[in-house]
C-alpha positions as a printed Julia matrix, in Angstrom:
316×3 Matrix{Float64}:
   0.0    0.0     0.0
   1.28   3.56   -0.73
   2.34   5.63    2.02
   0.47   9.22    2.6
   3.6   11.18    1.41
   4.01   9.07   -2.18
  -0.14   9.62   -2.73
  -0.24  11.58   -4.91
  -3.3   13.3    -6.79
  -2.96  15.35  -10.03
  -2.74  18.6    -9.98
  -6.29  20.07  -10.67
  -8.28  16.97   -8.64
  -6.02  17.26   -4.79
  -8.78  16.62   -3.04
 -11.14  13.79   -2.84
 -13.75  12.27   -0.14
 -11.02  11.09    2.47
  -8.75  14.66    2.17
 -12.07  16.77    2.72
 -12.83  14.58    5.72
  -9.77  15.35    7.21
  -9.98  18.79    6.56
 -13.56  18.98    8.35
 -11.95  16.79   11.28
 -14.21  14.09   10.87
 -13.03  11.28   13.93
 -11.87   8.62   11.78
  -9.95  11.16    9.28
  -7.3   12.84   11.51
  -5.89  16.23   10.62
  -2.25  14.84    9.67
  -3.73  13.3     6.17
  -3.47  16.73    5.1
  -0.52  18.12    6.27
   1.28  16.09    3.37
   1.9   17.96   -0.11
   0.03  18.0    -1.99
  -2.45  19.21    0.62
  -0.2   21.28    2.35
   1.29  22.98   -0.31
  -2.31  23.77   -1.8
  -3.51  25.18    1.66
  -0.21  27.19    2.23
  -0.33  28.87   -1.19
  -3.7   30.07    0.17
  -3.0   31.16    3.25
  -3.58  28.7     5.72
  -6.14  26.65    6.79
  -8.45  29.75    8.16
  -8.81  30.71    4.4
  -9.96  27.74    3.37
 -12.38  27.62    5.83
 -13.25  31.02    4.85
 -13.74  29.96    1.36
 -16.05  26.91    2.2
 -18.52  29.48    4.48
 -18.92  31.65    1.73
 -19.19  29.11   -1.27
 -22.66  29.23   -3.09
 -23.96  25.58   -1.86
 -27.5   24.43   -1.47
 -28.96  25.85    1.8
 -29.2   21.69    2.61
 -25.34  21.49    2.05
 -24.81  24.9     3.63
 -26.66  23.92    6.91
 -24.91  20.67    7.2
 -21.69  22.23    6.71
 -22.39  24.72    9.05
 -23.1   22.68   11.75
 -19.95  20.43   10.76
 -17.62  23.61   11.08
 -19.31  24.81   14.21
 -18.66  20.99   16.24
 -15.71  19.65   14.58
 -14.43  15.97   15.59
 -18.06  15.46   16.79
 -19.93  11.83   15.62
 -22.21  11.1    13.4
 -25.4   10.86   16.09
 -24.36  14.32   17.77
 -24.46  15.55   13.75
 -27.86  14.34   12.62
 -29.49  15.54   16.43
 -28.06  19.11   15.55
 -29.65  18.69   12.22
 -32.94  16.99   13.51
 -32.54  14.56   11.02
 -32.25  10.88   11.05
 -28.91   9.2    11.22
 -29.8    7.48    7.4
 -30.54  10.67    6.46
 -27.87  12.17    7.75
 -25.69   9.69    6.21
 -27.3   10.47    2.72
 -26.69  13.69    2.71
 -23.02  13.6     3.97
 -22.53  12.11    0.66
 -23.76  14.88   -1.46
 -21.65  17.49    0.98
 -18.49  15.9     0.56
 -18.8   15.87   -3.25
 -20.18  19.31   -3.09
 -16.92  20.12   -0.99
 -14.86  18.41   -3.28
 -15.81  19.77   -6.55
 -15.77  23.62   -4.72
 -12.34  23.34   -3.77
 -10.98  21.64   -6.97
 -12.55  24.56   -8.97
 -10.49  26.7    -6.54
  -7.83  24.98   -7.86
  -8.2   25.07  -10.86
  -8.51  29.03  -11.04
  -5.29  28.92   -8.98
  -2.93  27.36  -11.36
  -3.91  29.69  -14.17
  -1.03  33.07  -14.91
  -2.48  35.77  -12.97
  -1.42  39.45  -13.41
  -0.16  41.06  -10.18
  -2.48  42.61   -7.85
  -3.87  45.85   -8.75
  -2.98  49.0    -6.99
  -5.09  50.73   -4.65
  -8.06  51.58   -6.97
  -9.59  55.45   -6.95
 -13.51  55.15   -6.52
 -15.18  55.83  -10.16
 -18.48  56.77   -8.21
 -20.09  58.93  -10.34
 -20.69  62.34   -9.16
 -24.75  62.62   -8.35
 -26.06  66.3    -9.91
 -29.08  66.63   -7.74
 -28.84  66.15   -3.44
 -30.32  63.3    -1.88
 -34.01  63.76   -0.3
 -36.03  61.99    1.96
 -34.11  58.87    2.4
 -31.61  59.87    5.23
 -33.08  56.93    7.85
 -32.98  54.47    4.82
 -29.2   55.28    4.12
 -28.84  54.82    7.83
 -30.75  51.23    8.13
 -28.45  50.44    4.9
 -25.33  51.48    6.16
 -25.56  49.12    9.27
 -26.7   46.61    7.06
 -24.16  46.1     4.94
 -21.09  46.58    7.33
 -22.5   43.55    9.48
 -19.78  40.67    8.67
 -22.67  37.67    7.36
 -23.8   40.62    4.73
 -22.2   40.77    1.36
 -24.56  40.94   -1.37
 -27.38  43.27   -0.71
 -30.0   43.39   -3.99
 -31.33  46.58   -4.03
 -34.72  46.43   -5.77
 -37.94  48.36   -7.02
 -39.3   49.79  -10.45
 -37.06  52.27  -12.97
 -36.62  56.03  -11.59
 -37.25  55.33   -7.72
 -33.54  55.85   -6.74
 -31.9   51.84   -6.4
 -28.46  53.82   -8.16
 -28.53  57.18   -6.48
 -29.01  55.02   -3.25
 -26.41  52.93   -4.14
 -23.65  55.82   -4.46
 -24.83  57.42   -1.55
 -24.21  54.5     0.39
 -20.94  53.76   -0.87
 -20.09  57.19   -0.14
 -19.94  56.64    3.37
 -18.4   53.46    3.74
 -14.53  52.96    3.84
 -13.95  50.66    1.15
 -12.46  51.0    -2.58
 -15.35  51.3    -4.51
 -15.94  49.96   -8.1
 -19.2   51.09   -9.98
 -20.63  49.25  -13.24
 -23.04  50.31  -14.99
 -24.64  47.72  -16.85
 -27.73  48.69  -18.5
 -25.78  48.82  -21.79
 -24.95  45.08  -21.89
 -27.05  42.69  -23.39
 -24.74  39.85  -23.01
 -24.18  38.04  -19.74
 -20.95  36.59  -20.15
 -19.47  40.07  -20.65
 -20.45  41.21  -17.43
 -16.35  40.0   -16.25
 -15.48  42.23  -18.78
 -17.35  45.03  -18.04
 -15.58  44.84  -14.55
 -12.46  43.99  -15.38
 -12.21  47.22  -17.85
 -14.05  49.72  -14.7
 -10.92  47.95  -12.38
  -8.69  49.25  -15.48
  -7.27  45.35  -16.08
  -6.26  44.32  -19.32
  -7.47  40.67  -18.77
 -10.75  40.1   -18.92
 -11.29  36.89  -17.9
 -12.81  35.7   -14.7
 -10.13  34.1   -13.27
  -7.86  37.34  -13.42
 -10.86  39.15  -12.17
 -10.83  36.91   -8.96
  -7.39  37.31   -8.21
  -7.56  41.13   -8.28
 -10.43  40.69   -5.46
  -9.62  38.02   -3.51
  -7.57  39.73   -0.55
  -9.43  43.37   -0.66
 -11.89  45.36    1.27
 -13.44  45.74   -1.99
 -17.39  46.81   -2.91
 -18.51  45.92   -6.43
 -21.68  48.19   -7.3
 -23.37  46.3   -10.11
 -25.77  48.87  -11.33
 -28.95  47.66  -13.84
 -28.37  43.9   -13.61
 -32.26  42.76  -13.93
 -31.31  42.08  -17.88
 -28.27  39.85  -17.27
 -29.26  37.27  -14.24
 -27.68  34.78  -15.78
 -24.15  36.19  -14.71
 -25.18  35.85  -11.07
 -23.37  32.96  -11.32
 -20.17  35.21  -11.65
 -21.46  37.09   -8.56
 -21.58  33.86   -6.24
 -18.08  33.38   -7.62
 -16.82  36.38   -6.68
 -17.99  36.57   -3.22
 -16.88  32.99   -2.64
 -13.18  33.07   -3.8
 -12.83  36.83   -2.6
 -13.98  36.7     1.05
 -13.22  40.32    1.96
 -15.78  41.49   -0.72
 -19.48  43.39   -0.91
 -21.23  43.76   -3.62
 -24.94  45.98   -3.84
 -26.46  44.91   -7.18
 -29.27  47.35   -8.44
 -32.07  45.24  -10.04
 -35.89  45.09  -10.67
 -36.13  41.5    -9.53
 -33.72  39.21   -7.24
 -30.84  37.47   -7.85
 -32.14  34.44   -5.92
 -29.03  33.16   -5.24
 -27.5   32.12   -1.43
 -26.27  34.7     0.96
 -28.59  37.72   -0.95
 -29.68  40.21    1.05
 -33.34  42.22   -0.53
 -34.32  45.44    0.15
 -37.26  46.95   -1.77
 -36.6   50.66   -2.26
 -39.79  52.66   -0.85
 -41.31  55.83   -2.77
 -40.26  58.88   -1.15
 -43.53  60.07    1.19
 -46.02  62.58    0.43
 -47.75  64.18    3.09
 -51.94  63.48    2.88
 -53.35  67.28    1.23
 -56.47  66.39    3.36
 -54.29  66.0     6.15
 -52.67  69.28    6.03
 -53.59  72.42    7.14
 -50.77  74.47    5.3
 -49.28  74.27    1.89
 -45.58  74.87    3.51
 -46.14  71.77    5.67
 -47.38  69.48    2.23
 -44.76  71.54    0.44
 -42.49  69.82    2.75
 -42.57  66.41    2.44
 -40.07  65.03    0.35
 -41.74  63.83   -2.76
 -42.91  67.57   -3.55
 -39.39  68.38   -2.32
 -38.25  66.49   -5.24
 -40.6   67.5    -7.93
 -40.08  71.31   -7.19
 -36.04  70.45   -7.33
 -36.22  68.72  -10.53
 -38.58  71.06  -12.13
 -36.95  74.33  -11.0
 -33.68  72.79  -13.31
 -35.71  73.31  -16.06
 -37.79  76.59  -15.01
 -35.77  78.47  -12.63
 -39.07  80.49  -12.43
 -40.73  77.64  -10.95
 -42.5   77.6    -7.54
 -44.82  75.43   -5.5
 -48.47  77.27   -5.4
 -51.98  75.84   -4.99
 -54.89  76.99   -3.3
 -56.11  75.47    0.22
């Protein structure tokens, strides 16, 4: 029988069913399987072991892989009754599904190495926010910016879908918000693509890279305080596949997507933008107070660009 050290897998398949055991600390798989090469070597050139881990909490799996995991990760060494109680599941059960994780687990960190072999270009330099620069102030939406901004800064938030019709603000909210957060900052607008796969592209040129291909696109993210804004994506959902990539391999990373419908994939967070609030005219006693509320606000901003002239008047 071969010894651990002269096992040795091919390059892009290191891992298999017994490796991932071991790297979960399942009893009967102890640690030391992996701290051969090529295991070793492959964790090392990531970082270490806490990486890894990283990478596996934030991969895109099914929420009956991610729960399983989850509860894996949070009682390592554990056995297989103390696993299926957690999961209130039976032990067959449990047993079933431990299969389709440890493939799942395999194929997600094969893919990882896959991507890692390729030639990357070096690491971009500090990128300088291309927020554009908003012509009109912000109204109305102060204690929405607020609820946002806590939001997205909590750690288990990463992808936050901001949704609702055309014209009710998802991208003006979306640089205001990134305004006052202290991250490089990345905005693509999208509404000019038609073609999903170019969405990488579309990226990769905003981040000023000459490659355009996903896998140099990951490497540029993957050890950044990074936020992607992906403005207009409701016509290319079919690249939220390269979204789920991105936040898995690149653990450090946010992205707010704009969008008239959701992404639907794991770890989204929704929030439905509300119309800004007009105050009930039956309701009022004075047309300052209606004046006031912050759709008018608005309206008499927007028209006054055209008609300098203009002003609020009605009769009570």
């Amino acid at each position: 029988m071969e010894s651990i050290t002269e096992h040795r897998l091919p390059i892009s398949a290191v891992w298999d069913d017994e490796h991932v055991k071991s790297l979960l600390h399942f009893p009967r798989f102890p640690v030391r399987l992996i701290q051969h090469d090529p295991w070793q070597s492959w964790i090392g050139k990531r970082g270490g072991l806490k990486i890894v881990i990283d990478y596996l909490q934030n991969y895109p799996f099914q929420p009956s892989h991610r729960r399983m995991l989850d509860v894996v990760l949070s009682t390592p060494e554990s056995v297989a009754d103390v696993y299926a109680d957690k999961l209130n599941i039976s032990r067959a059960t449990y047993f079933y599904q431990l299969r389709e994780l440890i493939a799942a687990v395999v194929q997600a960190l094969n893919h990882w190495e896959f991507e890692a072999v390729d030639t990357y270009p070096e690491a971009a330099p500090l990128f300088q926010s291309n927020l554009p620069t908003p012509l009109t102030n912000l109204i109305g939406v102060e204690n929405t910016i607020q609820m946002l901004t806590r939001l997205i800064t909590r750690e288990d938030v990463r992808l936050l879908t901001l949704l609702g019709p055309g014209g009710i603000g998802k991208t003006r909210l979306s640089i205001e918000l990134a305004r006052r957060l202290e991250y490089e900052t990345c905005f693509v607008e999208l509404s000019s693509l038609d073609d999903p796969a170019m969405v990488a592209t579309a990226i990769s040129q905003k981040l000023g890279m000459k490659d355009g291909k996903t896998s140099a696109l990951k490497k540029v993210l993957q050890n950044r305080d990074f936020l992607l804004i992906l403005d207009n994506f409701e016509r290319l959902l079919p690249a939220r596949k390269l979204v789920s990539e991105l936040l898995a391999t690149s653990p450090r990373l946010k992205i707010i997507v704009t969008s008239r419908t959701t992404l639907q994939i794991y770890g989204e967070h929704e929030f439905v933008v509300p119309p800004l609030t007009i105050a009930d005219i039956e309701s009022v006693k004075g047309q300052q107070l209606w004046a006031q509320s912050p759709a008018v606000t608005l309206f008499v901003q927007r028209a006054q660009a055209v008609n300098p002239n203009f002003s609020s008047t009605m009769k009570m």
